[in-house]
PDB file of C-alpha atoms in Angstrom:
ATOM      1  CA  MET A   1     -65.383 -90.065  40.528  1.00 58.00           C
ATOM      2  CA  THR A   2     -64.642 -89.291  36.874  1.00 87.00           C
ATOM      3  CA  ARG A   3     -63.793 -92.202  34.584  1.00 95.00           C
ATOM      4  CA  LEU A   4     -60.951 -90.969  32.219  1.00 97.00           C
ATOM      5  CA  LEU A   5     -59.441 -92.496  29.204  1.00 98.00           C
ATOM      6  CA  VAL A   6     -55.887 -91.740  28.392  1.00 98.00           C
ATOM      7  CA  LEU A   7     -54.638 -92.288  24.877  1.00 97.00           C
ATOM      8  CA  ARG A   8     -50.972 -92.444  24.145  1.00 97.00           C
ATOM      9  CA  LEU A   9     -50.540 -95.756  22.074  1.00 94.00           C
ATOM     10  CA  SER A  10     -46.694 -95.776  21.490  1.00 89.00           C
ATOM     11  CA  ALA A  11     -43.644 -95.359  21.273  1.00 90.00           C
ATOM     12  CA  LEU A  12     -41.817 -96.180  24.331  1.00 95.00           C
ATOM     13  CA  GLY A  13     -40.055 -92.583  24.832  1.00 96.00           C
ATOM     14  CA  ASP A  14     -43.501 -91.114  24.145  1.00 96.00           C
ATOM     15  CA  VAL A  15     -45.236 -93.316  26.648  1.00 97.00           C
ATOM     16  CA  ILE A  16     -42.390 -92.432  29.185  1.00 97.00           C
ATOM     17  CA  HIS A  17     -43.035 -88.804  28.526  1.00 97.00           C
ATOM     18  CA  THR A  18     -46.687 -89.042  29.266  1.00 97.00           C
ATOM     19  CA  LEU A  19     -46.201 -90.595  32.653  1.00 97.00           C
ATOM     20  CA  PRO A  20     -46.056 -87.341  34.607  1.00 96.00           C
ATOM     21  CA  ALA A  21     -49.267 -86.141  33.287  1.00 97.00           C
ATOM     22  CA  VAL A  22     -51.067 -89.220  33.841  1.00 97.00           C
ATOM     23  CA  ALA A  23     -49.683 -89.174  37.550  1.00 94.00           C
ATOM     24  CA  ALA A  24     -51.332 -85.897  37.775  1.00 93.00           C
ATOM     25  CA  LEU A  25     -54.798 -87.071  36.444  1.00 95.00           C
ATOM     26  CA  ARG A  26     -54.753 -90.169  38.457  1.00 92.00           C
ATOM     27  CA  GLY A  27     -55.083 -87.979  41.560  1.00 86.00           C
ATOM     28  CA  VAL A  28     -58.533 -86.684  40.193  1.00 90.00           C
ATOM     29  CA  ALA A  29     -59.902 -89.461  38.218  1.00 92.00           C
ATOM     30  CA  GLU A  30     -60.109 -93.188  37.785  1.00 95.00           C
ATOM     31  CA  VAL A  31     -57.849 -93.672  34.843  1.00 97.00           C
ATOM     32  CA  SER A  32     -57.519 -96.189  32.094  1.00 97.00           C
ATOM     33  CA  TRP A  33     -54.805 -95.934  29.400  1.00 97.00           C
ATOM     34  CA  VAL A  34     -55.151 -97.243  25.941  1.00 97.00           C
ATOM     35  CA  VAL A  35     -51.439 -98.342  24.994  1.00 96.00           C
ATOM     36  CA  GLU A  36     -49.824-100.710  22.507  1.00 94.00           C
ATOM     37  CA  ALA A  37     -49.694-104.060  23.916  1.00 93.00           C
ATOM     38  CA  PRO A  38     -45.749-104.099  24.595  1.00 95.00           C
ATOM     39  CA  TYR A  39     -46.104-101.179  27.052  1.00 96.00           C
ATOM     40  CA  ARG A  40     -49.050-102.649  29.137  1.00 96.00           C
ATOM     41  CA  GLU A  41     -46.942-103.634  32.161  1.00 96.00           C
ATOM     42  CA  LEU A  42     -44.952-100.362  32.146  1.00 95.00           C
ATOM     43  CA  VAL A  43     -48.206 -98.320  32.298  1.00 95.00           C
ATOM     44  CA  GLU A  44     -49.834-100.754  34.920  1.00 95.00           C
ATOM     45  CA  ILE A  45     -46.747-100.666  37.353  1.00 95.00           C
ATOM     46  CA  VAL A  46     -45.233 -97.223  36.782  1.00 92.00           C
ATOM     47  CA  ALA A  47     -48.274 -95.100  36.134  1.00 90.00           C
ATOM     48  CA  GLY A  48     -50.412 -97.222  38.495  1.00 92.00           C
ATOM     49  CA  VAL A  49     -53.376 -97.145  35.966  1.00 96.00           C
ATOM     50  CA  HIS A  50     -55.363 -99.734  34.152  1.00 96.00           C
ATOM     51  CA  ALA A  51     -54.022-100.486  30.863  1.00 97.00           C
ATOM     52  CA  ILE A  52     -56.026-101.427  27.770  1.00 96.00           C
ATOM     53  CA  PRO A  53     -53.766-103.046  25.363  1.00 94.00           C
ATOM     54  CA  VAL A  54     -54.127-102.487  21.554  1.00 92.00           C
ATOM     55  CA  ARG A  55     -52.435-103.992  18.487  1.00 87.00           C
ATOM     56  CA  ILE A  56     -53.170-101.205  15.977  1.00 77.00           C
ATOM     57  CA  LYS A  57     -51.554-103.401  13.080  1.00 74.00           C
ATOM     58  CA  GLN A  58     -54.004-106.417  13.708  1.00 70.00           C
ATOM     59  CA  TRP A  59     -56.813-104.998  12.115  1.00 65.00           C
ATOM     60  CA  PRO A  60     -59.774-105.725  12.247  1.00 69.00           C
ATOM     61  CA  SER A  61     -59.523-108.682  14.991  1.00 69.00           C
ATOM     62  CA  GLY A  62     -57.122-107.145  17.302  1.00 70.00           C
ATOM     63  CA  MET A  63     -59.180-103.726  17.095  1.00 78.00           C
ATOM     64  CA  ARG A  64     -62.487-105.322  17.875  1.00 82.00           C
ATOM     65  CA  ASP A  65     -61.196-106.668  21.445  1.00 83.00           C
ATOM     66  CA  ALA A  66     -59.760-103.147  22.135  1.00 85.00           C
ATOM     67  CA  LEU A  67     -62.919-101.508  21.274  1.00 91.00           C
ATOM     68  CA  ARG A  68     -64.958-103.573  23.248  1.00 92.00           C
ATOM     69  CA  SER A  69     -62.419-102.915  26.093  1.00 93.00           C
ATOM     70  CA  ILE A  70     -62.325 -99.304  25.638  1.00 95.00           C
ATOM     71  CA  ARG A  71     -66.145 -99.049  25.679  1.00 96.00           C
ATOM     72  CA  ALA A  72     -66.431-101.248  28.860  1.00 95.00           C
ATOM     73  CA  VAL A  73     -64.555 -98.576  30.800  1.00 95.00           C
ATOM     74  CA  ARG A  74     -67.532 -96.048  30.092  1.00 96.00           C
ATOM     75  CA  ALA A  75     -65.227 -93.138  30.193  1.00 97.00           C
ATOM     76  CA  ASP A  76     -66.700 -89.627  30.820  1.00 95.00           C
ATOM     77  CA  THR A  77     -63.611 -88.016  29.218  1.00 97.00           C
ATOM     78  CA  SER A  78     -60.741 -89.034  26.990  1.00 98.00           C
ATOM     79  CA  VAL A  79     -57.367 -87.344  26.675  1.00 98.00           C
ATOM     80  CA  ASP A  80     -55.464 -87.791  23.583  1.00 98.00           C
ATOM     81  CA  PHE A  81     -51.916 -87.222  24.216  1.00 98.00           C
ATOM     82  CA  GLN A  82     -50.875 -88.516  20.781  1.00 96.00           C
ATOM     83  CA  GLY A  83     -52.630 -86.237  18.420  1.00 96.00           C
ATOM     84  CA  LEU A  84     -53.010 -88.715  15.698  1.00 95.00           C
ATOM     85  CA  ILE A  85     -56.250 -89.998  13.907  1.00 94.00           C
ATOM     86  CA  LYS A  86     -55.951 -93.452  15.370  1.00 91.00           C
ATOM     87  CA  SER A  87     -55.643 -92.038  18.899  1.00 94.00           C
ATOM     88  CA  SER A  88     -58.436 -89.361  18.476  1.00 96.00           C
ATOM     89  CA  ALA A  89     -60.793 -91.856  16.697  1.00 94.00           C
ATOM     90  CA  LEU A  90     -60.419 -94.469  19.657  1.00 94.00           C
ATOM     91  CA  GLY A  91     -61.279 -91.547  22.213  1.00 96.00           C
ATOM     92  CA  PHE A  92     -64.407 -90.828  19.930  1.00 97.00           C
ATOM     93  CA  ALA A  93     -65.222 -94.526  19.777  1.00 95.00           C
ATOM     94  CA  SER A  94     -64.942 -94.934  23.398  1.00 96.00           C
ATOM     95  CA  GLY A  95     -68.300 -92.961  23.783  1.00 96.00           C
ATOM     96  CA  ALA A  96     -66.820 -90.398  26.241  1.00 97.00           C
ATOM     97  CA  ASN A  97     -68.779 -87.075  25.959  1.00 96.00           C
ATOM     98  CA  GLN A  98     -65.637 -84.751  26.745  1.00 97.00           C
ATOM     99  CA  ARG A  99     -62.636 -85.401  24.308  1.00 98.00           C
ATOM    100  CA  TYR A 100     -59.623 -83.622  24.926  1.00 98.00           C
ATOM    101  CA  GLY A 101     -56.559 -83.146  22.704  1.00 98.00           C
ATOM    102  CA  PHE A 102     -53.772 -80.696  21.646  1.00 98.00           C
ATOM    103  CA  ALA A 103     -54.823 -77.649  19.301  1.00 98.00           C
ATOM    104  CA  ALA A 104     -53.815 -77.623  15.483  1.00 97.00           C
ATOM    105  CA  ASN A 105     -50.505 -76.163  16.228  1.00 96.00           C
ATOM    106  CA  ALA A 106     -49.254 -79.136  18.417  1.00 97.00           C
ATOM    107  CA  ILE A 107     -50.124 -81.992  16.318  1.00 96.00           C
ATOM    108  CA  ARG A 108     -49.061 -83.542  13.061  1.00 93.00           C
ATOM    109  CA  GLU A 109     -52.367 -84.952  11.757  1.00 97.00           C
ATOM    110  CA  LYS A 110     -54.875 -81.931  11.641  1.00 97.00           C
ATOM    111  CA  ALA A 111     -57.812 -84.454  10.973  1.00 97.00           C
ATOM    112  CA  ALA A 112     -57.360 -85.845  14.584  1.00 97.00           C
ATOM    113  CA  LEU A 113     -59.061 -82.443  15.443  1.00 98.00           C
ATOM    114  CA  LEU A 114     -62.428 -84.068  14.089  1.00 97.00           C
ATOM    115  CA  PHE A 115     -62.613 -86.607  16.803  1.00 98.00           C
ATOM    116  CA  THR A 116     -61.808 -84.287  19.827  1.00 97.00           C
ATOM    117  CA  ASN A 117     -64.082 -81.458  21.012  1.00 96.00           C
ATOM    118  CA  HIS A 118     -61.722 -79.623  23.456  1.00 97.00           C
ATOM    119  CA  HIS A 119     -58.650 -78.305  21.728  1.00 98.00           C
ATOM    120  CA  VAL A 120     -55.931 -77.205  24.108  1.00 98.00           C
ATOM    121  CA  SER A 121     -53.268 -74.855  23.016  1.00 97.00           C
ATOM    122  CA  VAL A 122     -49.730 -75.612  24.450  1.00 97.00           C
ATOM    123  CA  ASP A 123     -46.294 -74.008  24.288  1.00 97.00           C
ATOM    124  CA  THR A 124     -44.721 -76.013  21.631  1.00 97.00           C
ATOM    125  CA  THR A 125     -41.520 -74.630  22.700  1.00 97.00           C
ATOM    126  CA  LYS A 126     -41.427 -76.393  25.771  1.00 98.00           C
ATOM    127  CA  HIS A 127     -40.277 -79.965  26.343  1.00 98.00           C
ATOM    128  CA  VAL A 128     -43.056 -82.476  25.520  1.00 97.00           C
ATOM    129  CA  ILE A 129     -43.627 -83.493  29.252  1.00 98.00           C
ATOM    130  CA  GLU A 130     -44.418 -79.892  29.897  1.00 98.00           C
ATOM    131  CA  GLN A 131     -46.720 -79.895  26.812  1.00 98.00           C
ATOM    132  CA  ASN A 132     -48.370 -83.121  28.319  1.00 98.00           C
ATOM    133  CA  LEU A 133     -48.705 -81.507  31.604  1.00 97.00           C
ATOM    134  CA  GLU A 134     -50.511 -78.310  30.119  1.00 97.00           C
ATOM    135  CA  LEU A 135     -53.049 -80.649  28.505  1.00 98.00           C
ATOM    136  CA  ALA A 136     -53.516 -82.688  31.867  1.00 97.00           C
ATOM    137  CA  ARG A 137     -53.902 -79.295  33.792  1.00 96.00           C
ATOM    138  CA  ALA A 138     -56.591 -78.311  31.123  1.00 96.00           C
ATOM    139  CA  VAL A 139     -58.492 -81.441  31.855  1.00 95.00           C
ATOM    140  CA  VAL A 140     -58.256 -81.114  35.757  1.00 92.00           C
ATOM    141  CA  GLY A 141     -59.153 -77.322  35.489  1.00 88.00           C
ATOM    142  CA  ALA A 142     -62.491 -78.149  33.501  1.00 78.00           C
ATOM    143  CA  ALA A 143     -63.345 -80.743  35.972  1.00 66.00           C
ATOM    144  CA  GLY A 144     -62.901 -78.184  38.750  1.00 63.00           C
ATOM    145  CA  ALA A 145     -60.700 -80.293  40.909  1.00 56.00           C
ATOM    146  CA  SER A 146     -56.936 -80.016  41.728  1.00 49.00           C
ATOM    147  CA  PRO A 147     -54.461 -82.810  41.193  1.00 47.00           C
ATOM    148  CA  ALA A 148     -53.410 -84.616  44.432  1.00 43.00           C
TER     149      ALA A 148
END
């Protein structure tokens, strides 16, 4: 089974908006989710996936432990639902060969594109939950699987 690393660090509403997409991915892969520490239990209980808590503001000590945990997953694929430099850089640092993220029209920090190698175009007129599901479908389609 594919090991997948989800990146959506914060905020609470954004984490909640990512839950349906992660549920779709959970059906086709072993999922670990990198998330800010206060949301760890939410991700584990509601999404039913392994959470890797990070504390971005506690650099460098907090990030060293997080990077160790992220690399230990040995993810084949990372999926950046945040589209920021910090989230996409963590996907790159994970060692995942396939790194998915939104295309330039759907992210604020264009430099994040440097850390992903699959840029998925989504309809930005749709609700963010639908955009996240489009990204998840691209990952599932590339894997040649169908969500459970």
